[in-house]
Coordinates of C-alpha atoms in Angstrom, one line a residue:
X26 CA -5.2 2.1 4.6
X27 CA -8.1 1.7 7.1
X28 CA -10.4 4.1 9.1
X29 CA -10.9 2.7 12.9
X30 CA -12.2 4.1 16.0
X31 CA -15.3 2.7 16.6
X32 CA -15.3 -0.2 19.6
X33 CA -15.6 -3.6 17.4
X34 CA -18.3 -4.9 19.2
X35 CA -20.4 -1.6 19.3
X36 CA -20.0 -1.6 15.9
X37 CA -21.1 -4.9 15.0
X38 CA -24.6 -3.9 16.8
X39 CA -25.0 -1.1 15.3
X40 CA -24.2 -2.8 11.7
X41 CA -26.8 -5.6 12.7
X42 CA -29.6 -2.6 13.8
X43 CA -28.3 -0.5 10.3
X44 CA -29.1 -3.4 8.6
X45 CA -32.6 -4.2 10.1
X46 CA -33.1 -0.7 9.3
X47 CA -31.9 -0.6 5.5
X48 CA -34.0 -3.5 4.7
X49 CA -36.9 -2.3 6.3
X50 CA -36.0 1.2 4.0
X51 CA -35.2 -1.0 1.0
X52 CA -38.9 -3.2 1.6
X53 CA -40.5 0.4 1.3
X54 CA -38.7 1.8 -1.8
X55 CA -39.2 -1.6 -3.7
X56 CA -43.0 -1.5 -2.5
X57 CA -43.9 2.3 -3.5
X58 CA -41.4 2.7 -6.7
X59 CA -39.7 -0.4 -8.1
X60 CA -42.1 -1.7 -10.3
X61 CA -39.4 -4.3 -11.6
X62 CA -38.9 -5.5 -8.4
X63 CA -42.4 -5.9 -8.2
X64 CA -42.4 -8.0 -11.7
X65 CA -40.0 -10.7 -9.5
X66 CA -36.8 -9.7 -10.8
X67 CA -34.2 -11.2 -8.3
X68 CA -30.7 -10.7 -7.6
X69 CA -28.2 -12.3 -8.4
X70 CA -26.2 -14.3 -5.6
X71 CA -22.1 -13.7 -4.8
X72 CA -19.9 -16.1 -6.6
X73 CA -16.6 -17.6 -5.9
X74 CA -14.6 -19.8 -7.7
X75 CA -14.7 -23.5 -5.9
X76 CA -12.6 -25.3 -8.6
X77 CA -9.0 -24.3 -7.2
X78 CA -8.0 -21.9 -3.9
X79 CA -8.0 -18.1 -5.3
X80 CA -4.9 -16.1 -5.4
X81 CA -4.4 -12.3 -4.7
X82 CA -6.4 -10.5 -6.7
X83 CA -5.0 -8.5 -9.9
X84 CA -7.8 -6.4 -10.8
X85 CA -11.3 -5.8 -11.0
X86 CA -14.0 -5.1 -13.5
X87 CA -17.9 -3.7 -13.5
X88 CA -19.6 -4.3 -16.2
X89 CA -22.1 -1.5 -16.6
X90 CA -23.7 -3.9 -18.9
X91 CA -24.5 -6.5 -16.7
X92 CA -24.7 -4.4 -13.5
X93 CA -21.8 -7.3 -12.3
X94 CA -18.4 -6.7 -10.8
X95 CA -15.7 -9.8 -10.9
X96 CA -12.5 -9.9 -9.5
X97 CA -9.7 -11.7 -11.8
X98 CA -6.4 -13.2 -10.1
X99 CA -3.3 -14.5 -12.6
X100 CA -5.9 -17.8 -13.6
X101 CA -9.2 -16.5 -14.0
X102 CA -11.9 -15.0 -12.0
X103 CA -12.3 -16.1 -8.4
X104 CA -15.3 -13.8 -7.1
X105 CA -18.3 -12.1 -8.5
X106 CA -21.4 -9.7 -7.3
X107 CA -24.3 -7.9 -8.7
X108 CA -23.6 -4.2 -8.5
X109 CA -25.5 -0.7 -8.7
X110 CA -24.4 2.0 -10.3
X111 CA -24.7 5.6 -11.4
X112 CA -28.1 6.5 -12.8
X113 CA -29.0 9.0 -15.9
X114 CA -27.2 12.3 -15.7
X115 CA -24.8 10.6 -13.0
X116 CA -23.2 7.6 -14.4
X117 CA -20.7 5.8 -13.3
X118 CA -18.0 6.7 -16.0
X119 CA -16.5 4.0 -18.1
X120 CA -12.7 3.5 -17.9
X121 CA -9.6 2.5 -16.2
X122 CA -8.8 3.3 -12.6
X123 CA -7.1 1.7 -9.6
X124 CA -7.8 2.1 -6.1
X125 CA -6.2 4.6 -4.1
X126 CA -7.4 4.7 -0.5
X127 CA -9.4 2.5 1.7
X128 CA -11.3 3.1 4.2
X129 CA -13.0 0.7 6.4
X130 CA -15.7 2.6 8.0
X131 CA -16.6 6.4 5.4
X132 CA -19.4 9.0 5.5
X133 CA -20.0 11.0 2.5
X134 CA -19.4 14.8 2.9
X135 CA -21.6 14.9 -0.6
X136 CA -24.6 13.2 0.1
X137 CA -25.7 14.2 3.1
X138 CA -23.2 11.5 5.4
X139 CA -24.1 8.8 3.8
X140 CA -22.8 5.3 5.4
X141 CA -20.3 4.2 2.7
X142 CA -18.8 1.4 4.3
X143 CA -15.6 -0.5 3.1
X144 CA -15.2 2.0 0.7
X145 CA -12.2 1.7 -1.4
X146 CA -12.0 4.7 -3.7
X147 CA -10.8 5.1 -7.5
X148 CA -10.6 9.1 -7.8
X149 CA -10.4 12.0 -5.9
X150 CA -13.7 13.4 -7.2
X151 CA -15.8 11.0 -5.3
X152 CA -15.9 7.6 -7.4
X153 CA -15.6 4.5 -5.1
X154 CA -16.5 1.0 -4.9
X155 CA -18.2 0.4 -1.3
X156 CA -20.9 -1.2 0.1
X157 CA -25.1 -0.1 -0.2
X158 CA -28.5 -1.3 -0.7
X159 CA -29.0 -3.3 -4.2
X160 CA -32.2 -2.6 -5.6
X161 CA -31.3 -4.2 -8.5
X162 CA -31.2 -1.8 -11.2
X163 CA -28.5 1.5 -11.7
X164 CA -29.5 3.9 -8.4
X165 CA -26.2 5.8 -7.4
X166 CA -24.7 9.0 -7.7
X167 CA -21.6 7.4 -9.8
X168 CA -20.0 5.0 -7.1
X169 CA -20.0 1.5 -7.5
X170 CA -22.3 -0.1 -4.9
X171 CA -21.6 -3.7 -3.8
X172 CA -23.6 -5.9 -1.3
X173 CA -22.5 -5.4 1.9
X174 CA -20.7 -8.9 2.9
X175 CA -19.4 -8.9 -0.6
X176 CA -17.5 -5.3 -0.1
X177 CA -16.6 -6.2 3.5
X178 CA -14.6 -9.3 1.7
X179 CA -13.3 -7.7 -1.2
X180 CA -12.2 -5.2 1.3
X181 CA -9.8 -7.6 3.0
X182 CA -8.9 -8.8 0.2
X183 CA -7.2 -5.8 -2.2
X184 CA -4.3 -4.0 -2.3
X185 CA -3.7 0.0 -3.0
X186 CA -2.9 0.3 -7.1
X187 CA -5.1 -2.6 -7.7
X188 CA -6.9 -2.2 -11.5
X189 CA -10.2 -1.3 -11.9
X190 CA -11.5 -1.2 -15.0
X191 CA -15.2 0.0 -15.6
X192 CA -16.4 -1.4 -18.8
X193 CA -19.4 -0.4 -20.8
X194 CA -20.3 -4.0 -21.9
X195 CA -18.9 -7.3 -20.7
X196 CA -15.6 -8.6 -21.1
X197 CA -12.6 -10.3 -19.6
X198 CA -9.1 -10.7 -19.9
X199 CA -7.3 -13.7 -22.0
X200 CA -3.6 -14.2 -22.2
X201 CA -1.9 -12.6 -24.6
X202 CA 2.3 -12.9 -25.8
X203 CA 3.9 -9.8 -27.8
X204 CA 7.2 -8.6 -28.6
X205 CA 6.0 -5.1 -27.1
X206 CA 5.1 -6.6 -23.5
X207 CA 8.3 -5.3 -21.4
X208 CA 9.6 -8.6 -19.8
X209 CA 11.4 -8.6 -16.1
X210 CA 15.4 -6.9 -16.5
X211 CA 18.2 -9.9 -16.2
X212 CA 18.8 -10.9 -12.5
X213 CA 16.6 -8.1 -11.1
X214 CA 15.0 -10.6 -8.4
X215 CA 18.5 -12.1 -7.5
X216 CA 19.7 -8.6 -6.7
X217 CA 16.7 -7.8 -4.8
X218 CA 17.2 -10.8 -3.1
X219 CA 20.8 -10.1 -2.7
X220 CA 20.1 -6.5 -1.5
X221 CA 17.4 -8.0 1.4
X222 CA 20.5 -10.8 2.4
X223 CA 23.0 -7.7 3.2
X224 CA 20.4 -5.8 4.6
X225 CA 19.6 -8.5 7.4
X226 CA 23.6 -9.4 8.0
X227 CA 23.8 -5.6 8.4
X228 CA 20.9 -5.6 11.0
X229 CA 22.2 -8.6 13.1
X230 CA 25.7 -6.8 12.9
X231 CA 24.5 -3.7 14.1
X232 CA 22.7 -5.7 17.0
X233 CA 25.5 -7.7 18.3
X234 CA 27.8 -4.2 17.8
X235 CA 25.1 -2.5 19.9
X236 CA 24.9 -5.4 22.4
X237 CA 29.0 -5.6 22.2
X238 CA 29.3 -2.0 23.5
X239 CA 27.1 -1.8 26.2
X240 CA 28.6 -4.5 27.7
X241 CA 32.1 -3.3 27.1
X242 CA 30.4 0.4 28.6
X243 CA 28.9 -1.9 32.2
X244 CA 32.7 -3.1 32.0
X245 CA 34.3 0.0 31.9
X246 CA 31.9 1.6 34.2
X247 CA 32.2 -1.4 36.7
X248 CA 36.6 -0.7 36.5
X249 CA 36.0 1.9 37.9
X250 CA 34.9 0.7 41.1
X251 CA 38.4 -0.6 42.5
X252 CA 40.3 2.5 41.4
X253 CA 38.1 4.7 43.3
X254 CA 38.1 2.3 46.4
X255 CA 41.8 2.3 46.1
X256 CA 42.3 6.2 45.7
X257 CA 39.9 6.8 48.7
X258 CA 42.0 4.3 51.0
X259 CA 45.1 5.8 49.6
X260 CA 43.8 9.0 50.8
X261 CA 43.0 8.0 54.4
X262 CA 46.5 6.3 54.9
X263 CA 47.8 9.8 53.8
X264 CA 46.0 11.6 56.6
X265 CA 47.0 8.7 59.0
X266 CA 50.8 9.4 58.0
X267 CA 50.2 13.3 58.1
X268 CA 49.0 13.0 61.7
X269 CA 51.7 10.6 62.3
X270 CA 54.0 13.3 61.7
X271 CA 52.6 16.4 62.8
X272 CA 52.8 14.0 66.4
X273 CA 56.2 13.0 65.7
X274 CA 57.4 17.1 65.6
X275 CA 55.9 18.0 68.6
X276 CA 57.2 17.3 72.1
X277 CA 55.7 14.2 73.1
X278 CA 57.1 11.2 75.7
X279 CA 59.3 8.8 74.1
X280 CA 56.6 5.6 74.3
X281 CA 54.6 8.1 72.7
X282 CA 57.1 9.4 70.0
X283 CA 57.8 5.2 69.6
X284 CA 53.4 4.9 68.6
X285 CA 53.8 7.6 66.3
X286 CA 56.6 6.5 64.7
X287 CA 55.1 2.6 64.3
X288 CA 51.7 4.6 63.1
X289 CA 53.9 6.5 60.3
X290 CA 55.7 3.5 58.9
X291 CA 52.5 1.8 58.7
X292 CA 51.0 4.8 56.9
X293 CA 53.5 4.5 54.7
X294 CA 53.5 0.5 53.9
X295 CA 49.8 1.1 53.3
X296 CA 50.3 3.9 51.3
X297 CA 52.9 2.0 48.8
X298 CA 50.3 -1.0 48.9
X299 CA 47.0 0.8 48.0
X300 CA 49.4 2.9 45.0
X301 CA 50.1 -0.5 43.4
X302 CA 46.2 -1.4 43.7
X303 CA 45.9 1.8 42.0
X304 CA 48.0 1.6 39.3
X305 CA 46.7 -2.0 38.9
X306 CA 43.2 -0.7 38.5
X307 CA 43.7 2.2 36.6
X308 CA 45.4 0.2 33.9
X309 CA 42.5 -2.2 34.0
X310 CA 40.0 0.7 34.2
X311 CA 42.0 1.9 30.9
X312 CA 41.7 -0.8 28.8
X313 CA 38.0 -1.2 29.2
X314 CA 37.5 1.7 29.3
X315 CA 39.7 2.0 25.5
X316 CA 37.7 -1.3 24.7
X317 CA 34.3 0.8 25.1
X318 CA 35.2 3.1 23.2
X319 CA 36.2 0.7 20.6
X320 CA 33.1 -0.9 21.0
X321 CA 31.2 2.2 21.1
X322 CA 33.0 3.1 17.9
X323 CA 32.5 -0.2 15.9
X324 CA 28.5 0.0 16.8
X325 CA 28.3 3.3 15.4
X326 CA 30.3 2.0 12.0
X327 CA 27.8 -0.7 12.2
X328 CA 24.7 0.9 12.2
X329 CA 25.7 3.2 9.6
X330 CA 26.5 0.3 7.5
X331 CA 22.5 -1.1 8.8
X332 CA 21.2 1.8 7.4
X333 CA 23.1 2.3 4.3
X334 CA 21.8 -1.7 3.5
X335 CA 18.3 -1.5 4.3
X336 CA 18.0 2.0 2.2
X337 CA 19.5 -0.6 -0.4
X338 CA 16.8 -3.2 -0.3
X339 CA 14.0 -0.5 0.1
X340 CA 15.3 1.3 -3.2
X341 CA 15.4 -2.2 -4.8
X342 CA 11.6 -3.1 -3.2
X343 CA 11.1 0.7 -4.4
X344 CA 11.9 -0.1 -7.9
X345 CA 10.0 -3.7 -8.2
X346 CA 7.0 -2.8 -7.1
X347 CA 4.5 -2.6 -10.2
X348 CA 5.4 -0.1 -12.9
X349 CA 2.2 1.0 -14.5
X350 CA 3.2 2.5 -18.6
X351 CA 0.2 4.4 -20.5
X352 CA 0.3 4.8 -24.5
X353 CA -1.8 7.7 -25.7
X354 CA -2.5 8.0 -29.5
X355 CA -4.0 11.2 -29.0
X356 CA -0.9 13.3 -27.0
X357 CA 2.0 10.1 -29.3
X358 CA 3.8 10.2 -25.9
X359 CA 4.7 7.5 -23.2
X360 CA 3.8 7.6 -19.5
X361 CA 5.7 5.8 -16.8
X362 CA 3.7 5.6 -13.4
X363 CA 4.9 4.0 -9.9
X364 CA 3.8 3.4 -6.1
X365 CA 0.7 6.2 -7.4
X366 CA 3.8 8.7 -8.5
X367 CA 4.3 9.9 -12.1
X368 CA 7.7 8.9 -13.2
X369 CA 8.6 10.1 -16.9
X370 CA 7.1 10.3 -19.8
X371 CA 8.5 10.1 -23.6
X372 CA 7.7 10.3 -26.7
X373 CA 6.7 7.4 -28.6
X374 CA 6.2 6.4 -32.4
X375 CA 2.0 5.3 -33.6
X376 CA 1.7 4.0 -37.1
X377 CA -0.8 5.8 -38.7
X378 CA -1.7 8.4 -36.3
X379 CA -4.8 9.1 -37.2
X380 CA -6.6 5.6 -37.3
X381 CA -7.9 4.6 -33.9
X382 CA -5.8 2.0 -31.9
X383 CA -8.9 1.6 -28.9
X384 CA -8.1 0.7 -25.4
X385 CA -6.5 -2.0 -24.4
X386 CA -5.6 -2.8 -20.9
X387 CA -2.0 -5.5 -20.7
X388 CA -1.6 -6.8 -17.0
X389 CA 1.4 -8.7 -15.9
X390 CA -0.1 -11.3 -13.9
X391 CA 2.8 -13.7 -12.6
X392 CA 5.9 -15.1 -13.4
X393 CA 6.7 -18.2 -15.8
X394 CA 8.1 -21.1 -14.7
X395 CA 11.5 -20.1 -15.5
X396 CA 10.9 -17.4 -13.2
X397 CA 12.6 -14.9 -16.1
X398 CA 9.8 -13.9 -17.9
X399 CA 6.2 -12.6 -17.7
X400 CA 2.7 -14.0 -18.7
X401 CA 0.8 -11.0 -19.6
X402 CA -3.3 -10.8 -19.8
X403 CA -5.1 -8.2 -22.1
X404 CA -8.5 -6.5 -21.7
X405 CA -10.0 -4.2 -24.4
X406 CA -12.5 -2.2 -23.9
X407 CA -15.1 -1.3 -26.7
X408 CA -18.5 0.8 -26.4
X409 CA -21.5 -0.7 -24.6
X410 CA -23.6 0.0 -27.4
X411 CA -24.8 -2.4 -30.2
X412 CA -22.8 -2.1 -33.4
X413 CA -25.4 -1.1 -35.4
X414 CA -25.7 2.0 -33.5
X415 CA -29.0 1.6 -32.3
X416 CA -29.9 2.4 -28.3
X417 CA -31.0 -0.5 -26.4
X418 CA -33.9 0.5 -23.6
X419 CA -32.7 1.0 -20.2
X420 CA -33.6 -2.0 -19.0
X421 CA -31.9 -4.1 -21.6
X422 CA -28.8 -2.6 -22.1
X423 CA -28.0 -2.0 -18.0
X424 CA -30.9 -4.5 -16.6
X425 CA -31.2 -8.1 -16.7
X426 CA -30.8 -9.3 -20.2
X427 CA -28.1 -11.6 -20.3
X428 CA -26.8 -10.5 -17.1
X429 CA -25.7 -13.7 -16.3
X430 CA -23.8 -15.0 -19.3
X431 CA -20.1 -15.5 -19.3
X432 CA -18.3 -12.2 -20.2
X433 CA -16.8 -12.2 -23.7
X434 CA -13.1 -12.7 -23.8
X435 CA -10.9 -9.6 -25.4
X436 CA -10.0 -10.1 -29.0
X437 CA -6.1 -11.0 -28.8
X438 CA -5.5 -10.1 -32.7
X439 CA -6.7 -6.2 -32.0
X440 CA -4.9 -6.1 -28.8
X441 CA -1.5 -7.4 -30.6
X442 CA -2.7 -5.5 -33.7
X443 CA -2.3 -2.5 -31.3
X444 CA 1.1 -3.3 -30.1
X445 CA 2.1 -3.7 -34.2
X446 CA 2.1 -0.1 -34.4
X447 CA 4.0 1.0 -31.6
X448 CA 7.3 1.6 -31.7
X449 CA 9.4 3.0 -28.5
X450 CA 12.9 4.5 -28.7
X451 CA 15.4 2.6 -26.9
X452 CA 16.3 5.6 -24.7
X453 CA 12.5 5.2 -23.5
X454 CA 12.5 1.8 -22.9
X455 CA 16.0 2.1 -21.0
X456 CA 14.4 4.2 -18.5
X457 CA 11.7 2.4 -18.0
X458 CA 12.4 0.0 -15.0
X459 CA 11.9 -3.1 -13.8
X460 CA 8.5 -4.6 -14.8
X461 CA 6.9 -7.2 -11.9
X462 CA 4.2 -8.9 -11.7
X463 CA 0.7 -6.4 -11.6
X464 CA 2.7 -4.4 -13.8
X465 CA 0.7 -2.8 -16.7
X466 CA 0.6 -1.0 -20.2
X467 CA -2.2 1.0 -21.4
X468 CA -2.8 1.7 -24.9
X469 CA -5.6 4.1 -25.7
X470 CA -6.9 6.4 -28.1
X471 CA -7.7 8.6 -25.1
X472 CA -5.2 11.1 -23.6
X473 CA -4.9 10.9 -19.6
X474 CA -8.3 12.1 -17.2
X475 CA -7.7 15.1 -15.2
X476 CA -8.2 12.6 -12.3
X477 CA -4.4 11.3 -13.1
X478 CA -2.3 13.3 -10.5
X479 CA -1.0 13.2 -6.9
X480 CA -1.6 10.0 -5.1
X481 CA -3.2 8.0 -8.5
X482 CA -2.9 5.7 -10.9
X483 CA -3.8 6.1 -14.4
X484 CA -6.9 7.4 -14.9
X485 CA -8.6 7.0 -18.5
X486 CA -12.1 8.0 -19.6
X487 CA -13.8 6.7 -22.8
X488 CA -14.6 9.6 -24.4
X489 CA -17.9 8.2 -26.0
X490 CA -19.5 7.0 -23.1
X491 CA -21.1 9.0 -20.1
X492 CA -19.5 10.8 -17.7
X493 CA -21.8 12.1 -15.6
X494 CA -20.8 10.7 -12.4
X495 CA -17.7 12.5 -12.2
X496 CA -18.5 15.8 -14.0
X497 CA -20.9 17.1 -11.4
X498 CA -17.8 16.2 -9.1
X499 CA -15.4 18.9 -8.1
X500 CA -11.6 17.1 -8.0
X501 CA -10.2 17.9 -4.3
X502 CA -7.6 15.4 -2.9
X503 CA -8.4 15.0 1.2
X504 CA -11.7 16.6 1.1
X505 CA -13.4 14.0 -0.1
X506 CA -10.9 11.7 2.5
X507 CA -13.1 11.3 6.2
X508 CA -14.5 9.1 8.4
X509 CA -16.4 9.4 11.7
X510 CA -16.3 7.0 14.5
X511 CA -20.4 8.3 15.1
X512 CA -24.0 6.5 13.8
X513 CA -26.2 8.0 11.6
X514 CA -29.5 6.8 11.1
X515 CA -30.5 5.3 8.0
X516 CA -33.1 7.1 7.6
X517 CA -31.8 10.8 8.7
X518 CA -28.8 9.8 6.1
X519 CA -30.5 7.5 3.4
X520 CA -28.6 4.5 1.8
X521 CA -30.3 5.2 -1.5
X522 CA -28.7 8.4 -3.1

């Protein structure tokens, strides 16, 4: 979903000046406060992949880390950015969340109307990924800010429900194969497939119906023509033979009385003519006008049919888009998500209740070769402090120590370790429908965020991590959800909050 009403060109001017303007801002903030900038800390370029072309992308993740976001598709990562997020006391909250709304050109209603372009949000409270100044360390008020080009891109590039997962340390997804990992239902795609066929003869058969009766309709309407020239004709040979014979009764000379009596016989041949034209026309004018009806009749059965079909495929594109299924050991119940709508939910079976199971993140990123079953991707998500407990300084643990190594791969033995434990009644998995690619399951300790509701995903906090980011946020679907088609200065509506 997109936000437009500014004129394209007018806007591109006033992006160029807005920019000229936030770097001017963003010379003076790193020349009166940054003293790491001042140290020569640089930032880190945009990546793309270059060894193969990139596919759609299946999710997202910031690493809070490594201040770095990178976008995954079903064979790896194919873009990555440097990032700034949420400061002390309003950090950008660890977790899993999808986006769910776009918005091309957003003002804040928070912060003063702060330019928050390409934003694509993932809660209601005010979280969202969009594009800001970089200064190369955490400086938001919990949003995710990405360099400009790079959120203009990644813009064009997602979808609504697309993951985004907010880790506390770095990490990525590996492939991963487990009983558990629901697999695609028996000839689902051939019946979708089937479903769009029928739907498509239905339209062209409701089209040539449609076509079919109005010309049978100009037919009938044309028929209609000779019968009326025939019944007006008739009608003045009738007068012609009533004057005829109102002359023939009154006393009149006999070459006279011999006219009249030539006019009426006339009168009458024409009369006996123009009723056989008549009758010819009006049974022509019948039929089509029968046929029209016919016609009229069969386009009517047709389009209902049209409709009935393309209900069918969009209940069948209904159910294969994504299903997204959540695990909590903390509420031992199963959630079914779709198209940002809740579902079901179920009670499910966790070995040893009480022992922690973590997070674990399991993405259905594209079909096998066979086309009948799923390869599935796992991301788990563990604290971004060291093991030993200790608290890394600021700038170590969110600045630029190993910033720019490769993120560790998730540990596939805890992930399926997870899944050991699980067990779902068959009633439960019977409901559940059919799983597609960018289909997920969730397994977490935690149970669901507040922020799950009308118009999300799932939305899951780690508990141990900070939140402050979206606790000083008031959750209000739509008020959060404007854009203006007017500039702000920069520096009347600051891009550093």
């Amino acid at each position: 979903m997109r936000s437009r009403g500014v004129n394209p060109e007018c806007r591109q001017k006033r992006l160029r000046t807005a920019c000229l303007a936030v770097a001017g801002l963003a010379v003076l903030i790193a020349a009166g406060n940054d003293a790491s900038a001042r140290s020569g800390r640089s930032e880190r370029p945009i990546e793309s992949i270059q060894s193969r072309s990139a596919g759609e992308p299946t999710m997202a993740i910031v690493s809070l880390r490594s201040q770095r976001i990178t976008i995954y598709d079903s064979k790896g990562w194919i873009l990555r950015a440097p990032v700034s997020s949420g400061t002390k006391g309003r950090e950008t909250p660890a977790g899993i969340f999808s986006v769910i709304q776009k918005v091309e050109e957003h003002y804040s209603n928070l912060y003063d109307d702060a330019f928050m372009p390409h934003m694509q949000r993932i809660t209601w409270s005010g979280i969202a990924l969009h594009g800001g100044v970089l200064p190369g360390r955490p400086a938001s008020h919990g949003c995710i800010r990405l360099p400009f080009d790079f959120a203009e891109r990644l813009f064009d590039e997602t979808t609504m429900g697309m993951r985004v997962i907010v880790a506390p340390g770095d990490v990525a997804p590996v492939e991963i194969a487990h009983p558990l990992l629901f697999q695609p239902k028996p000839g689902a795609a051939a019946l979708a497939a089937s479903r769009t066929a029928e739907a498509q003869e239905a339209a062209r058969k409701a089209t040539e119906a449609r076509i079919a009766a109005g010309t049978a309709l100009r037919d009938a309407t044309q028929a209609k023509v000779p019968v009326r020239a025939a019944e007006n004709l008739k009608r003045r040979a009738e007068a012609q033979l009533a004057a005829a014979e109102t002359k023939l009764g009154s006393g009149i000379s006999a070459e006279a009385k011999e006219q009249a009596e030539d006019a009426k016989a006339q009168a009458v041949a024409k009369i006996a003519e123009l009723q056989l034209q008549w009758d010819v026309a009006n049974v022509d004018m019948q039929l089509r006008l029968d046929a029209a009806t016919s016609a009229r009749e069969a386009a009517a059965a047709a389009e209902t049919a049209r409709v009935k079909a393309a209900e069918a495929a969009r209940q069948i594109a209904r159910e294969l888009q994504p299903i997204s299924v959540l695990i909590s050991r903390k509420t031992q119940r199963l959630y079914v998500r779709q198209a940002l709508a809740s579902v079901f939910e179920g009670p499910v079976t966790i070995a040893d209740p009480d022992r922690p199971i973590g997070t674990h993140v399991f993405t259905a990123i594209e079909r096998t070769t066979d086309d009948a079953n799923l390869r599935w991707s796992v991301v788990s998500l563990r604290g971004g402090r060291p093991p030993n407990g200790a608290v890394e300084p600021p700038d170590r643990a969110r600045g630029s120590s190993g910033r720019d190594l490769e993120p560790a791969p998730a540990d596939p033995d805890s992930a399926k370790a997870a899944l050991d434990r699980i067990t779902i009644p068959q009633d439960v998995l019977d409901r559940i429908g059919n799983i597609t690619p960018r289909s997920s399951l969730i397994v977490t300790d935690e149970a669901l965020s507040s922020e799950t509701g009308k118009g999300t995903e799932f939305v899951v906090l780690l508990s141990g991590e900070p939140q402050g980011g979206i606790k000083r946020r008031r959750r209000s679907p739509g008020s959060y959800a404007h854009s203006r088609t007017f500039w702000r200065s920069p520096f009347g509506s600051p891009f550093t909050w």
